[in-house]
PDB file of C-alpha atoms in Angstrom:
ATOM      1  CA  MET A   1      81.956  77.221  70.722  1.00  0.00           C
ATOM      2  CA  GLU A   2      85.532  76.074  71.916  1.00  0.00           C
ATOM      3  CA  MET A   3      87.999  79.038  72.222  1.00  0.00           C
ATOM      4  CA  ASN A   4      91.314  78.172  70.165  1.00  0.00           C
ATOM      5  CA  ARG A   5      94.753  77.735  71.850  1.00  0.00           C
ATOM      6  CA  LYS A   6      96.044  81.117  70.621  1.00  0.00           C
ATOM      7  CA  ALA A   7      93.116  83.279  72.103  1.00  0.00           C
ATOM      8  CA  ARG A   8      92.987  80.940  75.288  1.00  0.00           C
ATOM      9  CA  ALA A   9      96.748  81.518  75.809  1.00  0.00           C
ATOM     10  CA  TRP A  10      96.347  85.451  75.512  1.00  0.00           C
ATOM     11  CA  LEU A  11      93.484  85.395  78.078  1.00  0.00           C
ATOM     12  CA  GLU A  12      95.566  83.346  80.458  1.00  0.00           C
ATOM     13  CA  ARG A  13      98.394  85.938  80.143  1.00  0.00           C
ATOM     14  CA  GLU A  14      96.275  88.970  80.150  1.00  0.00           C
ATOM     15  CA  PHE A  15      93.960  88.094  82.879  1.00  0.00           C
ATOM     16  CA  LEU A  16      95.353  85.128  84.794  1.00  0.00           C
ATOM     17  CA  VAL A  17      92.382  83.151  84.022  1.00  0.00           C
ATOM     18  CA  LEU A  18      90.994  80.598  86.912  1.00  0.00           C
ATOM     19  CA  ARG A  19      90.357  77.468  85.464  1.00  0.00           C
ATOM     20  CA  PRO A  20      87.171  75.702  86.722  1.00  0.00           C
ATOM     21  CA  ALA A  21      87.543  73.111  89.582  1.00  0.00           C
ATOM     22  CA  GLY A  22      86.880  69.576  88.400  1.00  0.00           C
ATOM     23  CA  LYS A  23      88.392  66.507  86.742  1.00  0.00           C
ATOM     24  CA  GLY A  24      91.600  67.363  85.098  1.00  0.00           C
ATOM     25  CA  HIS A  25      91.415  71.189  85.653  1.00  0.00           C
ATOM     26  CA  GLY A  26      93.217  71.681  88.640  1.00  0.00           C
ATOM     27  CA  ARG A  27      91.786  73.498  91.495  1.00  0.00           C
ATOM     28  CA  ARG A  28      89.810  76.871  92.185  1.00  0.00           C
ATOM     29  CA  ALA A  29      91.633  79.393  93.881  1.00  0.00           C
ATOM     30  CA  PRO A  30      90.337  80.221  97.408  1.00  0.00           C
ATOM     31  CA  SER A  31      88.922  83.503  97.958  1.00  0.00           C
ATOM     32  CA  GLY A  32      91.688  86.010  98.449  1.00  0.00           C
ATOM     33  CA  ASP A  33      94.377  84.118  96.992  1.00  0.00           C
ATOM     34  CA  VAL A  34      96.568  86.535  96.025  1.00  0.00           C
ATOM     35  CA  GLY A  35      98.491  84.076  93.443  1.00  0.00           C
ATOM     36  CA  HIS A  36      95.079  83.910  91.274  1.00  0.00           C
ATOM     37  CA  VAL A  37      93.877  87.418  90.775  1.00  0.00           C
ATOM     38  CA  SER A  38      93.405  89.411  87.658  1.00  0.00           C
ATOM     39  CA  LEU A  39      94.926  92.907  87.815  1.00  0.00           C
ATOM     40  CA  PRO A  40      95.715  95.546  85.173  1.00  0.00           C
ATOM     41  CA  PRO A  41      99.082  97.145  84.782  1.00  0.00           C
ATOM     42  CA  THR A  42     100.035  99.849  87.221  1.00  0.00           C
ATOM     43  CA  PHE A  43      98.788 103.270  86.090  1.00  0.00           C
ATOM     44  CA  SER A  44     100.979 106.387  86.043  1.00  0.00           C
ATOM     45  CA  ASP A  45      99.966 108.320  83.249  1.00  0.00           C
ATOM     46  CA  GLY A  46      97.813 108.136  79.911  1.00  0.00           C
ATOM     47  CA  ASP A  47      94.258 107.272  79.249  1.00  0.00           C
ATOM     48  CA  PHE A  48      92.955 106.690  82.801  1.00  0.00           C
ATOM     49  CA  LYS A  49      89.237 106.185  81.596  1.00  0.00           C
ATOM     50  CA  GLU A  50      90.502 103.226  79.574  1.00  0.00           C
ATOM     51  CA  TRP A  51      92.634 101.957  82.409  1.00  0.00           C
ATOM     52  CA  ILE A  52      89.700 102.044  85.025  1.00  0.00           C
ATOM     53  CA  LYS A  53      87.542 100.211  82.582  1.00  0.00           C
ATOM     54  CA  ARG A  54      90.038  97.384  82.818  1.00  0.00           C
ATOM     55  CA  PHE A  55      90.494  97.825  86.606  1.00  0.00           C
ATOM     56  CA  ASP A  56      86.772  97.323  86.861  1.00  0.00           C
ATOM     57  CA  ARG A  57      86.843  94.186  84.613  1.00  0.00           C
ATOM     58  CA  CYS A  58      89.464  92.771  86.833  1.00  0.00           C
ATOM     59  CA  CYS A  59      87.620  93.740  89.900  1.00  0.00           C
ATOM     60  CA  VAL A  60      84.524  91.642  88.671  1.00  0.00           C
ATOM     61  CA  ALA A  61      86.642  88.784  87.757  1.00  0.00           C
ATOM     62  CA  ASN A  62      88.099  88.689  91.149  1.00  0.00           C
ATOM     63  CA  GLY A  63      84.571  89.033  92.807  1.00  0.00           C
ATOM     64  CA  TRP A  64      85.656  92.346  94.745  1.00  0.00           C
ATOM     65  CA  ASN A  65      83.030  94.426  96.459  1.00  0.00           C
ATOM     66  CA  GLU A  66      83.217  98.227  96.485  1.00  0.00           C
ATOM     67  CA  ASP A  67      85.194  98.304  99.607  1.00  0.00           C
ATOM     68  CA  VAL A  68      87.816  95.907  98.535  1.00  0.00           C
ATOM     69  CA  ARG A  69      87.872  98.108  95.098  1.00  0.00           C
ATOM     70  CA  THR A  70      88.392 101.175  97.275  1.00  0.00           C
ATOM     71  CA  LYS A  71      91.336  99.789  98.917  1.00  0.00           C
ATOM     72  CA  LYS A  72      93.208  98.102  95.975  1.00  0.00           C
ATOM     73  CA  LEU A  73      92.869 100.962  93.506  1.00  0.00           C
ATOM     74  CA  PRO A  74      95.622 103.277  95.127  1.00  0.00           C
ATOM     75  CA  THR A  75      97.913 100.267  95.259  1.00  0.00           C
ATOM     76  CA  LEU A  76      98.010 100.188  91.374  1.00  0.00           C
ATOM     77  CA  LEU A  77      98.541 103.917  91.039  1.00  0.00           C
ATOM     78  CA  GLU A  78     102.175 105.314  90.453  1.00  0.00           C
ATOM     79  CA  CYS A  79     103.894 108.718  90.087  1.00  0.00           C
ATOM     80  CA  THR A  80     101.383 111.604  88.878  1.00  0.00           C
ATOM     81  CA  ALA A  81      98.447 109.267  89.123  1.00  0.00           C
ATOM     82  CA  LEU A  82      99.233 108.344  92.955  1.00  0.00           C
ATOM     83  CA  LEU A  83      99.965 112.107  93.718  1.00  0.00           C
ATOM     84  CA  ILE A  84      96.531 112.841  92.306  1.00  0.00           C
ATOM     85  CA  TYR A  85      94.856 110.072  94.362  1.00  0.00           C
ATOM     86  CA  GLU A  86      96.856 111.441  97.390  1.00  0.00           C
ATOM     87  CA  GLU A  87      95.092 114.863  96.805  1.00  0.00           C
ATOM     88  CA  LEU A  88      91.762 113.763  97.041  1.00  0.00           C
ATOM     89  CA  THR A  89      89.639 114.813 100.417  1.00  0.00           C
ATOM     90  CA  ASP A  90      88.739 112.258 102.839  1.00  0.00           C
ATOM     91  CA  GLY A  91      85.187 112.542 101.511  1.00  0.00           C
ATOM     92  CA  GLN A  92      86.163 111.681  98.016  1.00  0.00           C
ATOM     93  CA  ARG A  93      87.899 108.460  99.129  1.00  0.00           C
ATOM     94  CA  LEU A  94      85.049 107.161 101.053  1.00  0.00           C
ATOM     95  CA  THR A  95      83.503 104.641  98.389  1.00  0.00           C
ATOM     96  CA  TYR A  96      84.941 103.296  95.208  1.00  0.00           C
ATOM     97  CA  THR A  97      82.381 105.290  93.211  1.00  0.00           C
ATOM     98  CA  GLU A  98      83.552 108.700  94.826  1.00  0.00           C
ATOM     99  CA  VAL A  99      87.208 107.639  94.243  1.00  0.00           C
ATOM    100  CA  LYS A 100      86.604 106.836  90.593  1.00  0.00           C
ATOM    101  CA  GLU A 101      84.538 109.859  89.701  1.00  0.00           C
ATOM    102  CA  ALA A 102      87.133 112.092  91.416  1.00  0.00           C
ATOM    103  CA  LEU A 103      89.983 110.630  89.534  1.00  0.00           C
ATOM    104  CA  LEU A 104      88.088 110.498  86.239  1.00  0.00           C
ATOM    105  CA  ASP A 105      87.347 114.318  86.861  1.00  0.00           C
ATOM    106  CA  ARG A 106      90.921 115.091  87.508  1.00  0.00           C
ATOM    107  CA  PHE A 107      92.338 113.265  84.471  1.00  0.00           C
ATOM    108  CA  ALA A 108      89.959 114.799  82.195  1.00  0.00           C
ATOM    109  CA  ARG A 109      91.420 118.181  83.309  1.00  0.00           C
ATOM    110  CA  PRO A 110      95.168 117.153  83.108  1.00  0.00           C
ATOM    111  CA  GLU A 111      96.303 120.791  83.120  1.00  0.00           C
ATOM    112  CA  GLU A 112      94.632 121.568  86.350  1.00  0.00           C
ATOM    113  CA  GLY A 113      95.909 118.334  88.074  1.00  0.00           C
ATOM    114  CA  LYS A 114      99.422 118.996  86.968  1.00  0.00           C
ATOM    115  CA  ARG A 115      99.227 122.711  87.911  1.00  0.00           C
ATOM    116  CA  ASN A 116      97.790 121.949  91.394  1.00  0.00           C
ATOM    117  CA  LEU A 117     100.829 119.449  92.043  1.00  0.00           C
ATOM    118  CA  GLN A 118     103.427 121.975  91.563  1.00  0.00           C
TER     119      GLN A 118
END
């Protein structure tokens, strides 16, 4: 089933979709090509649970392993979210799963996170 033009345009804007390599389709971006990665908007405040789901979808689309996810995640955090990340212990920053769980836990209790930052 072919996607209609409107849906395809939305996907390309939203996720910077890579077109398959081959005749008439341009070329596939080389691994690590920054010009062709899917990224969610930066996160500062709001529904972290929904944002991290979107980040995970982008990671899958980019083919990022856990180590790359661990390194990329803080580059997309701003303001309060970045401060909360910086408050994590070294042990909480070891793996992507640990970082994600720690942040989900902190954002589930926003009043405690904000109180600790004051």
